[in-house]
Coordinates of C-alpha atoms and ligand atoms in Angstrom, one line a residue:
X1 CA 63.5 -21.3 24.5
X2 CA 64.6 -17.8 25.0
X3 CA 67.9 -16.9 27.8
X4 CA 69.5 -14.0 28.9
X5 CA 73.0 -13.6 28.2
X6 CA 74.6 -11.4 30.5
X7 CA 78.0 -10.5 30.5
X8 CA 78.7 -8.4 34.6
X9 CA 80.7 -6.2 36.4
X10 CA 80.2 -3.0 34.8
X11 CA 78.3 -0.5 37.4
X12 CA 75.0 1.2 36.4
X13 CA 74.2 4.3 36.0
X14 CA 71.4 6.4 34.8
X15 CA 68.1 7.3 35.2
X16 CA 64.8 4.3 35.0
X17 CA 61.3 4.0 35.6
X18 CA 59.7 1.5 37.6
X19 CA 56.5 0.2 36.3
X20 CA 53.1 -0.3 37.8
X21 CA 52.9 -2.8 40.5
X22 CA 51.9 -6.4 39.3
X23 CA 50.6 -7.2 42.5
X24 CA 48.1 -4.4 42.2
X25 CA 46.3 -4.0 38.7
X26 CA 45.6 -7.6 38.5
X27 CA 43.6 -7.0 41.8
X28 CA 41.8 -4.1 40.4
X29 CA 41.3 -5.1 36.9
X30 CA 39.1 -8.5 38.7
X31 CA 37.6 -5.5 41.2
X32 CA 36.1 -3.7 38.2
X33 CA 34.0 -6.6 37.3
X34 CA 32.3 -6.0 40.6
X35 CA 30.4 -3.2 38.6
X36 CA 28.9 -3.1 35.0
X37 CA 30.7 0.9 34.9
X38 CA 33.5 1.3 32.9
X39 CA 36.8 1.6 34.8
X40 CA 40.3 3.0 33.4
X41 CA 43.8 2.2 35.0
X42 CA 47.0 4.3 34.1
X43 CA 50.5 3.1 35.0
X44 CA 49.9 -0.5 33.5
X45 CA 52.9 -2.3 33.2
X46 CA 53.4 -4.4 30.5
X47 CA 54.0 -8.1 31.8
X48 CA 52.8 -11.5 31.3
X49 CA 51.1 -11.3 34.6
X50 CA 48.4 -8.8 33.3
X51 CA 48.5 -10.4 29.6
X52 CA 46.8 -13.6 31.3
X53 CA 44.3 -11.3 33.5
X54 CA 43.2 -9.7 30.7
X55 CA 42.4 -12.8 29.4
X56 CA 40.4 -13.7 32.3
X57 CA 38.3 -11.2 32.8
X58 CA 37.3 -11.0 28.7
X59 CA 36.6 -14.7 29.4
X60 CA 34.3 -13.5 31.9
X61 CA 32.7 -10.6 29.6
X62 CA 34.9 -7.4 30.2
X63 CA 35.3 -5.5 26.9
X64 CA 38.7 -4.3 27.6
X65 CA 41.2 -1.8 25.8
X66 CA 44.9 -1.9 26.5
X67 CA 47.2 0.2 24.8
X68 CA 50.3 -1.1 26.1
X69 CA 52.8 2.2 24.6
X70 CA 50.3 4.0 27.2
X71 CA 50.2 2.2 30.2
X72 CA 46.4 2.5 29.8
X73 CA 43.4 -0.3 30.1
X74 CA 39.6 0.8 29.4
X75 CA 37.5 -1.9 30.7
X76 CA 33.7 -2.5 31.4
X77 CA 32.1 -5.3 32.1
X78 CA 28.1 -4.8 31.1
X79 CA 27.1 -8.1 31.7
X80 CA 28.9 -11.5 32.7
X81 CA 29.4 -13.7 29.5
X82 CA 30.0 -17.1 31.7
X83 CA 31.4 -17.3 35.3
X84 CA 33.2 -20.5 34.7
X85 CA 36.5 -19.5 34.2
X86 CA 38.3 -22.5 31.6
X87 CA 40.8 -25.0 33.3
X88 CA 43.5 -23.5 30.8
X89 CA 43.8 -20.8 33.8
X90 CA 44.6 -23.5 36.1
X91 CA 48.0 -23.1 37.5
X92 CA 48.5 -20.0 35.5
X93 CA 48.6 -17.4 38.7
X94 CA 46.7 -16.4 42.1
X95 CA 44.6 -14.6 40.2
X96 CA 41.3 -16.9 39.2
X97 CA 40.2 -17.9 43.1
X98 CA 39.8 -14.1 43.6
X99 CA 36.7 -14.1 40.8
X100 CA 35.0 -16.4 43.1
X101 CA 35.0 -12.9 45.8
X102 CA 34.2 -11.0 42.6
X103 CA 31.9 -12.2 40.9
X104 CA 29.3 -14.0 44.3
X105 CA 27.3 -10.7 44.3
X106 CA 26.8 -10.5 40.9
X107 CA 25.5 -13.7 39.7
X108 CA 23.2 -16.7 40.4
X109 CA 25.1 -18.9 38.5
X110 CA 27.7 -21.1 39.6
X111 CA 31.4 -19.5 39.7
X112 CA 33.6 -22.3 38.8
X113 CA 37.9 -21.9 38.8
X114 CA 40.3 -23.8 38.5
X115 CA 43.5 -24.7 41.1
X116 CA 45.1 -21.6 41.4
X117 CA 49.1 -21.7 40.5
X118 CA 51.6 -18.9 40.7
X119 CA 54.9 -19.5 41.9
X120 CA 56.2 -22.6 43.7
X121 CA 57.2 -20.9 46.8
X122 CA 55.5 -22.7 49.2
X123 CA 52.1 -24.7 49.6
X124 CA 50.0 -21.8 49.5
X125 CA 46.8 -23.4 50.3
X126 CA 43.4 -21.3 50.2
X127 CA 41.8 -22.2 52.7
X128 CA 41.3 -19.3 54.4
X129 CA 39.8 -17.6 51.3
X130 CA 37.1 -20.4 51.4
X131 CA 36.3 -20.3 55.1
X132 CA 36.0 -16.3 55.3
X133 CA 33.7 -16.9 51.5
X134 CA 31.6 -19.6 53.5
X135 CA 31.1 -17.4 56.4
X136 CA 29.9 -14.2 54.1
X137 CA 27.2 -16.8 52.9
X138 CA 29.2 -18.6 50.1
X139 CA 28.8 -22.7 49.7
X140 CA 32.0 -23.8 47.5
X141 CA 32.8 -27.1 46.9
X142 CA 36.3 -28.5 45.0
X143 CA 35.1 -31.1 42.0
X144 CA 36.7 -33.4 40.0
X145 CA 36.3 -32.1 36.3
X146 CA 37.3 -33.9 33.2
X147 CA 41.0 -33.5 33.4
X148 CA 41.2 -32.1 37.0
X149 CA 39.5 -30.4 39.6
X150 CA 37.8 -27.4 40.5
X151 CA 36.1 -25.0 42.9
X152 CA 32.4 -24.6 42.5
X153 CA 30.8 -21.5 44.4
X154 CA 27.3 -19.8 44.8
X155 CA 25.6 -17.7 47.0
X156 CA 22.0 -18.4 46.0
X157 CA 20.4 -17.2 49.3
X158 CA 22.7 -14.2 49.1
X159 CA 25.7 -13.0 50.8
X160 CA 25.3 -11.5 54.5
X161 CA 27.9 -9.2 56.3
X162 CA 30.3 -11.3 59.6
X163 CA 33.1 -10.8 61.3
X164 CA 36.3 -12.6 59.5
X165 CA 38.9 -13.3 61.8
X166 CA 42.4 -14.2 59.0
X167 CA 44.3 -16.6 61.3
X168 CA 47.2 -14.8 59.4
X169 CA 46.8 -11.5 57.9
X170 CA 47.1 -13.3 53.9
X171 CA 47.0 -10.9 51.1
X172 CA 45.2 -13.1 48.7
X173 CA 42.4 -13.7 51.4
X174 CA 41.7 -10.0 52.7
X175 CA 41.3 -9.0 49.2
X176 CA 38.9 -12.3 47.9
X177 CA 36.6 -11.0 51.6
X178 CA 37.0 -7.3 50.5
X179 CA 35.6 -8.3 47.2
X180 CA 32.5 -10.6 48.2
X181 CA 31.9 -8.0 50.9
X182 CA 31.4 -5.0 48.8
X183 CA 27.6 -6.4 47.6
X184 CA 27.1 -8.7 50.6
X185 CA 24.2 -7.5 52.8
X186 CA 25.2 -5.2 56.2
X187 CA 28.9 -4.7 57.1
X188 CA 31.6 -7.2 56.9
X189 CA 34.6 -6.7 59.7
X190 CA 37.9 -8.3 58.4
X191 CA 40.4 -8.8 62.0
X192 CA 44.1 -9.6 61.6
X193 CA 43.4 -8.3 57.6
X194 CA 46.6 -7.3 55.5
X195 CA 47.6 -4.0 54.9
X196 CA 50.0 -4.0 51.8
X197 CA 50.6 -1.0 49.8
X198 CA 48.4 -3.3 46.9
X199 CA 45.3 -3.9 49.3
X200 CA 45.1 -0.3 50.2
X201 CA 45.2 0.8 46.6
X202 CA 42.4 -1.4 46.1
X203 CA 40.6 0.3 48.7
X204 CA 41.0 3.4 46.8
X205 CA 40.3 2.1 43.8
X206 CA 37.0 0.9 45.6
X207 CA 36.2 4.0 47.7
X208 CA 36.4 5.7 44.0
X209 CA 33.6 3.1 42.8
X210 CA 31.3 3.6 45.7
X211 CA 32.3 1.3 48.2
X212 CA 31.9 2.3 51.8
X213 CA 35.2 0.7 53.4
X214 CA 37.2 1.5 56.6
X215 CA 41.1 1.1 57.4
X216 CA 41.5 0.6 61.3
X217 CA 44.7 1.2 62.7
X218 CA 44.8 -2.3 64.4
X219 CA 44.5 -4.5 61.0
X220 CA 40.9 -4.3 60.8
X221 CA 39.4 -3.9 57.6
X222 CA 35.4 -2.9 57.2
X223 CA 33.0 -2.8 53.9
X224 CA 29.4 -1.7 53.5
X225 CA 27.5 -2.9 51.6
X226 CA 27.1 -1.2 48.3
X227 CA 24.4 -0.6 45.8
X228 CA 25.5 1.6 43.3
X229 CA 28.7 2.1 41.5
X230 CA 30.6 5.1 39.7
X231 CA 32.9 5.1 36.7
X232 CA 36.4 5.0 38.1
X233 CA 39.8 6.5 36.6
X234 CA 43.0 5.3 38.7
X235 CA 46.6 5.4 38.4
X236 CA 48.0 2.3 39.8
X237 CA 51.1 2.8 42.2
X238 CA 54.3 1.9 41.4
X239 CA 56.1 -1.6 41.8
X240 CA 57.9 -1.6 45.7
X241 CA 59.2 -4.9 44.1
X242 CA 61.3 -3.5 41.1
X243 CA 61.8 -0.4 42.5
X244 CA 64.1 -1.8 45.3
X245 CA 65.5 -4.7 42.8
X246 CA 66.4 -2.1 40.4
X247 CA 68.0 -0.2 43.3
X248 CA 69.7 -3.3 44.4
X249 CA 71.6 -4.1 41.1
X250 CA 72.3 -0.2 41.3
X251 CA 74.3 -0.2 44.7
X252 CA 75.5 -4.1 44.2
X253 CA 77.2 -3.1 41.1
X254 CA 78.4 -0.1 43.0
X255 CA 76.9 2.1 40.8
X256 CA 74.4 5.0 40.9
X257 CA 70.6 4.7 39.6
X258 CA 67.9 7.2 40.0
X259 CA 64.5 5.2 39.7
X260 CA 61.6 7.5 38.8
X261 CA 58.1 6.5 40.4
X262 CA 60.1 4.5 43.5
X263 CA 57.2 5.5 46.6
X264 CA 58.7 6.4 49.6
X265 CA 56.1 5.3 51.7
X266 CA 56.0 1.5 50.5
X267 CA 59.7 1.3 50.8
X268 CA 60.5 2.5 54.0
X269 CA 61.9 -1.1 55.5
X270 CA 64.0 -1.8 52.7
X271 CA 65.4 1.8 52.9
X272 CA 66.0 1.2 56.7
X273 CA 68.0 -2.0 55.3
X274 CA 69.9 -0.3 53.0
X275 CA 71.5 2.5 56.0
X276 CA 72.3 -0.7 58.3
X277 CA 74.5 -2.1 55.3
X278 CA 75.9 1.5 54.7
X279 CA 74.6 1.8 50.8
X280 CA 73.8 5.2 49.8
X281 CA 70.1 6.1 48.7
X282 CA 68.2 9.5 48.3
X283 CA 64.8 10.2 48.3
X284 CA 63.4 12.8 45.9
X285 CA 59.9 14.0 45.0
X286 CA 59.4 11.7 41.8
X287 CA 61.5 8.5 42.8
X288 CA 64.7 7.6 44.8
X289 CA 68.3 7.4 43.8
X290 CA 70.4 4.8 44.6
X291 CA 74.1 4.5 44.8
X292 CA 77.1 3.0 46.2
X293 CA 79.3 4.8 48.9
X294 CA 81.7 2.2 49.9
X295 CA 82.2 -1.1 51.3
X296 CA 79.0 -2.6 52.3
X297 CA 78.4 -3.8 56.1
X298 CA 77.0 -7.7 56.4
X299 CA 76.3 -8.5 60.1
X300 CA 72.4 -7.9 59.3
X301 CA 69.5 -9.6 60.8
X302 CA 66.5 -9.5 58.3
X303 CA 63.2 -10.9 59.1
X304 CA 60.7 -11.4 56.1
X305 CA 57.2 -10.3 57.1
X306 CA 53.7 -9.3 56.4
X307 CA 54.0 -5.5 55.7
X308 CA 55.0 -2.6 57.4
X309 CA 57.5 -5.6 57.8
X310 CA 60.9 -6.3 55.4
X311 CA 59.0 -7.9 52.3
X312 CA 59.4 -11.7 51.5
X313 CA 59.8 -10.5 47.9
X314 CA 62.5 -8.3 48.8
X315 CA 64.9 -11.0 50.2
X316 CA 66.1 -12.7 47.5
X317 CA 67.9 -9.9 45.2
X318 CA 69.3 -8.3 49.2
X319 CA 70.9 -12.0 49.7
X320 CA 73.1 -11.0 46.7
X321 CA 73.9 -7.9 47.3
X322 CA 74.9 -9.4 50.9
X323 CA 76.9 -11.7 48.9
X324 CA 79.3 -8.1 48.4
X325 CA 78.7 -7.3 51.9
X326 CA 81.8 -7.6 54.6
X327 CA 80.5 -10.1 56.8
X328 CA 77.5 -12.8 58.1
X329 CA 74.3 -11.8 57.3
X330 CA 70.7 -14.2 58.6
X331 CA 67.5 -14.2 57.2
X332 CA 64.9 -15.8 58.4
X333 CA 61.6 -16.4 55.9
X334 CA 58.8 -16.0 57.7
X335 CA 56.0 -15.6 55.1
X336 CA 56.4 -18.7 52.5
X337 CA 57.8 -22.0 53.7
X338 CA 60.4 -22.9 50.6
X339 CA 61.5 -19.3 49.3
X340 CA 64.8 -19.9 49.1
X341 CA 64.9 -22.3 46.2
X342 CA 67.5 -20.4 44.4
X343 CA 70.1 -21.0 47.0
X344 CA 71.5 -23.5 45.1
X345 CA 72.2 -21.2 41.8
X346 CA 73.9 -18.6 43.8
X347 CA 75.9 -21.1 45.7
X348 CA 77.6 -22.5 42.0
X349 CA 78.1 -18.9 40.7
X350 CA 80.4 -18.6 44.3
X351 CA 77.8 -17.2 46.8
X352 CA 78.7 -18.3 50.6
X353 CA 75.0 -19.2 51.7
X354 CA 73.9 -22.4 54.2
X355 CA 70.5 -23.0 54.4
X356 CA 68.6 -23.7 57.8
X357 CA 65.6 -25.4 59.0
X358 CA 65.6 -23.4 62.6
X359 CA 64.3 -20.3 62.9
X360 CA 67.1 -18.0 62.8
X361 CA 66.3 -14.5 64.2
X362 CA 64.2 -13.3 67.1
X363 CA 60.9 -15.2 66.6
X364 CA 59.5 -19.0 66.2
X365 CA 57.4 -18.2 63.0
X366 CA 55.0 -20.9 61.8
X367 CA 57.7 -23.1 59.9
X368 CA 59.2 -23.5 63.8
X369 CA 60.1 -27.2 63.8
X370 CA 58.6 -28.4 60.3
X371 CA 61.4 -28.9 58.6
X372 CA 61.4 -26.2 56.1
X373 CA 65.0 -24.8 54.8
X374 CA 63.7 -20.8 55.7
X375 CA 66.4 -19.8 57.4
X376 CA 70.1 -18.8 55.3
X377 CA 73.1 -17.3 56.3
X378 CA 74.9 -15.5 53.8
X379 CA 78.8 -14.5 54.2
X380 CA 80.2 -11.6 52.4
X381 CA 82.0 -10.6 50.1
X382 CA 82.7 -13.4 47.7
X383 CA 83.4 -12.4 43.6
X384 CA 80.3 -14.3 42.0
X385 CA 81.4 -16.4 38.6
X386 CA 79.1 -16.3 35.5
X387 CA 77.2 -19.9 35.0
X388 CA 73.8 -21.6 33.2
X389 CA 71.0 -21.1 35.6
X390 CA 67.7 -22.1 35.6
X391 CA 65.1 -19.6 37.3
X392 CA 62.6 -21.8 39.3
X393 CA 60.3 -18.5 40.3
X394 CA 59.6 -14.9 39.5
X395 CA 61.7 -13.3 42.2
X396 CA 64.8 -15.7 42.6
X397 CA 64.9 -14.5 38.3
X398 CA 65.7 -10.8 39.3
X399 CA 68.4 -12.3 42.3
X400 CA 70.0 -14.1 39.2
X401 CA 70.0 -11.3 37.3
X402 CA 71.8 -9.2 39.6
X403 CA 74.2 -12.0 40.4
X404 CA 74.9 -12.1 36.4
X405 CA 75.4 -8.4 36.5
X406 CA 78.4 -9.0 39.2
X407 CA 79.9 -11.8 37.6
X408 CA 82.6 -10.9 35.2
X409 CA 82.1 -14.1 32.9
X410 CA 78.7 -14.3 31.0
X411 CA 76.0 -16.0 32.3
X412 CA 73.0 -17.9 31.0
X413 CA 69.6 -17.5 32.3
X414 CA 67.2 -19.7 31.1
X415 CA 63.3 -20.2 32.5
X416 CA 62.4 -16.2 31.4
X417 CA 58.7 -17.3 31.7
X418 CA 58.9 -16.8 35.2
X419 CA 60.6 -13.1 34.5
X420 CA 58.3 -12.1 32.0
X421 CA 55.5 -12.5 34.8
X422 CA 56.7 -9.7 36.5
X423 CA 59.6 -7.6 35.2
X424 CA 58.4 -5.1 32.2
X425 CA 60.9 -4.6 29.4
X426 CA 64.1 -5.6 31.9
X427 CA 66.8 -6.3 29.0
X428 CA 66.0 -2.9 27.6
X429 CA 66.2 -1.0 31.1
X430 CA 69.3 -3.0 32.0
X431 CA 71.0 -2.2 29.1
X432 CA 69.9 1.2 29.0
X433 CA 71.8 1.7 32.4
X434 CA 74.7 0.5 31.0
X435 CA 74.1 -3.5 31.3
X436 CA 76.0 -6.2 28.9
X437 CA 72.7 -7.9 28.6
X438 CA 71.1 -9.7 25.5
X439 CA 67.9 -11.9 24.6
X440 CA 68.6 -14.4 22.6
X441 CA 67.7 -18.0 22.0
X442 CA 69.0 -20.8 23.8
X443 CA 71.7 -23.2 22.5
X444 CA 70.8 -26.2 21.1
X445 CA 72.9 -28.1 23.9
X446 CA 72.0 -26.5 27.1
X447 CA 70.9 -29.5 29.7
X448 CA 70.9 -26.9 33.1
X449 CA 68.6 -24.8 30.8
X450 CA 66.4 -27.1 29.2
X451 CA 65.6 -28.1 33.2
X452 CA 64.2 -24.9 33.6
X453 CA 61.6 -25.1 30.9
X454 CA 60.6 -28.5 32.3
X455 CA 60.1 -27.1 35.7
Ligands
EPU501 N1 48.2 -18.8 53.4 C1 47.5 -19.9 53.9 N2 46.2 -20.0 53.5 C2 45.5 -19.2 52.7 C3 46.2 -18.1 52.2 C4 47.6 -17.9 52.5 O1 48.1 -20.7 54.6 O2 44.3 -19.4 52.5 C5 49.6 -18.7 53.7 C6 50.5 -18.9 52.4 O3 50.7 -20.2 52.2 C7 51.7 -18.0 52.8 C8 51.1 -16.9 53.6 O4 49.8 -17.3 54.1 O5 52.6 -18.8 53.6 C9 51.0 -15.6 52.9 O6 50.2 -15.8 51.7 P1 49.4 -14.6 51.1 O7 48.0 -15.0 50.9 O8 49.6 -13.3 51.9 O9 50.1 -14.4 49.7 P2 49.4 -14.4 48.2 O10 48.2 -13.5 48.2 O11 49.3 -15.7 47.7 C10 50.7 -12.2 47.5 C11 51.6 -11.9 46.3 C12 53.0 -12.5 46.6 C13 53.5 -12.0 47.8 C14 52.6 -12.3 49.0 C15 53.0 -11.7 50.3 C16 50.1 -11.7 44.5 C17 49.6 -12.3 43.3 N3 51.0 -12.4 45.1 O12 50.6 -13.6 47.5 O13 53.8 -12.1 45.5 O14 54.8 -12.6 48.1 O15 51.3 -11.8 48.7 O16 53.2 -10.3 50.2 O17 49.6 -10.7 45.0 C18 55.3 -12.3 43.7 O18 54.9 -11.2 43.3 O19 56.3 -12.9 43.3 C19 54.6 -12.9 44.8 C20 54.9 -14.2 45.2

């Protein structure tokens, strides 16, 4: 088992590039089997998120080329090979339940995937992929295979355009509706649709293939249907995610990072954040610099929501820097139910954080009364100590990187499977902007690590 070693407390400084957005090229690489046209994506980060959607959609029948120094993928997808996609997908990510949205239009057969996994953040049922699938025509079924189950799909009498009413706007389900809509007969109306900066470069990634699709101002999302496809080249746009935690471990450190790619336009909540706690930031035409200009302000009130809201992946790395923060900071988690799993890390490493099951902030959300810690107060500043942690999901990783980068002791970091999902090449940017920070394997006698690997 591999761990970071990372020894904190010197600032950062320099110059990085964020990659391509995780959340985005795994949606468009299962978009381009919608077509048999070749389709070619630039700005590919290199992660183990798109390693296993690769693998998916060759299991499906793409022919793809990646050259990974390049940031480029080639792939076409003439004709399906299978459209049962193998159980060892099960639990790997959120990606295999969106080939059921794929891949309706373009086959008779049955679609069969496996439980979808990801992070454990949160139930994160599907169910309303599966009723706004049923309503475009789909009949889907969850069977017990050999080992486990799975859900069977087909649209043998074809898929028909309706009105999709989300009864939350869910990224995962205005993308699987988008999909089956683009060869479902007539026009498809998604209400109370997502908007992320990822869904609408899928749009564009779509409207370059052919697709007839509208963005209405009030969350309404519409397709046509579509008969013919074009050849597609499209740069995917860059990661909101480790743009602003690469800023973060900038300004926390209190040191000065410029990160090239860094859109404006995603990123205007966080950057609204960042003035209220009085941390310096400036935008520029290829990316936005980050820096530390004195003593940081707590007394914030963040509230996690679906976008042009504060991101829930955002909250985790801006609890630690609220660690260094002069005062009481809340944050309430209004997207995922149990996001705040790695209070507990932070808490041993000298963090001053209290979990809640109210809904602290302005709003009841949904987790009102249900018992759910999604709620934290965090009190600031408190010197964070180096420790062995154990990452339990992608993002809390990247908060216990940053809180090894202020610790002056080193730290241990052990479950780097869930990093690797999402973070290209981090050791060798961290280091590059000055970081103390090594891969290396674990020791032989490491029981908080060897926890993490079970998990
Ligand atoms: N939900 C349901 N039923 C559904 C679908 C969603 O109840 O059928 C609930 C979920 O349980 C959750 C909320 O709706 O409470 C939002 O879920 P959503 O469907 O929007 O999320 P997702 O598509 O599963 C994507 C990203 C997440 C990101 C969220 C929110 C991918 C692969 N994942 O998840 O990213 O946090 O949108 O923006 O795109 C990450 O990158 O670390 C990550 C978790």
């Amino acid at each position: 088992m591999d761990v970071l070693r990372i020894k904190g407390g010197l600032p950062l400084e320099g110059r990085v590039k964020a990659a391509g957005a995780k959340n985005s090229i795994t949606k468009l690489l299962v978009a381009s089997l919608l077509s048999e046209k070749k389709c070619i994506f630039y700005n590919v980060p290199r992660i183990a998120e798109v390693e296993v959607t690769v693998d998916l959609c060759r299991e499906i029948g793409a022919e793809i080329h990646w050259d990974k120094e390049a940031g480029i993928i080639e792939t076409q997808t003439k004709e399906l090979r299978t459209s049962y996609v193998p159980q060892r997908f099960s639990g790997s990510n959120r990606i295999p339940i969106l080939m059921i949205g794929a891949l309706l239009g373009r086959t008779q057969e049955d679609i069969i995937v496996p439980t979808v996994g990801g992070c454990k953040i949160g139930q994160r049922p599907i169910d309303f992929h599966i009723a706004a699938l049923e309503k475009l025509g789909a009949v889907i079924e969850y069977r017990m295979m050999k080992k486990e189950g799975a859900y069977f799909a087909h649209a043998h009498n074809g898929l028909s355009g309706a009105i999709i009413h989300l009864p939350f706007p869910s990224v995962g389900a205005t993308e699987n509706t988008i999909l089956a809509a683009a060869r479902a007969k007539g026009t498809t109306v998604i209400k109370n649709a997502a908007t992320e900066p990822e869904i609408i470069d899928l749009i564009l990634f779509l409207q370059k293939m052919g697709v007839i699709i509208f963005v209405d101002v009030d969350r309404t999302i519409r397709i046509q249907e579509t008969h013919h496809f074009n050849e597609v080249e499209h740069t995917v746009i860059t990661d909101r995610i480790v743009s602003a935690s690469l800023g973060m471990a900038a300004i926390s450190t209190k040191g000065r990072v410029f990160v090239e790619g860094a859109q404006h336009l995603h990123m205007i909540t966080f950057l609204n954040k960042l003035h209220e706690i009085g941390a310096g930031f400036e935008v520029r035409d290829n990316g936005i610099e980050f820096f530390y200009k004195g003593p940081l302000k707590g007394g914030l009130h963040i509230e996690t929501d679906v976008h042009p809201g504060f991101m829930t992946d955002w909250q985790q790395p801006f609890v630690v820097l609220l660690t260094q923060a002069y005062g009481n900071s809340v944050i309430h988690e209004t997207v995922y139910e149990n996001r705040f799993g790695y209070a507990h890390a932070l808490k041993l490493m000298g963090a001053d954080v209290e979990l809640f099951t109210q809904c602290l902030g302005g709003k009841e959300c949904r987790f009102a009364s249900r018992n759910f810690h999604h709620s934290l107060i965090v009190r600031g500043p408190t010197p964070l100590k180096g420790r062995e942690i154990a990452i339990p999901d992608l993002r809390a990783g990247f908060a216990y990187v940053m809180a090894a980068l202020l610790a002056p002791e080193t730290s241990t970091i052990g479950g780097l499977q869930f990093l690797d999902r999402g973070y290209e090449n981090i050791v060798g940017k961290l280091a590059s902007l000055g970081a103390d920070i090594v891969r290396d394997r674990a020791d032989a006698h490491s029981p908080s690590l060897a926890i993490a690997s079970a998990s």
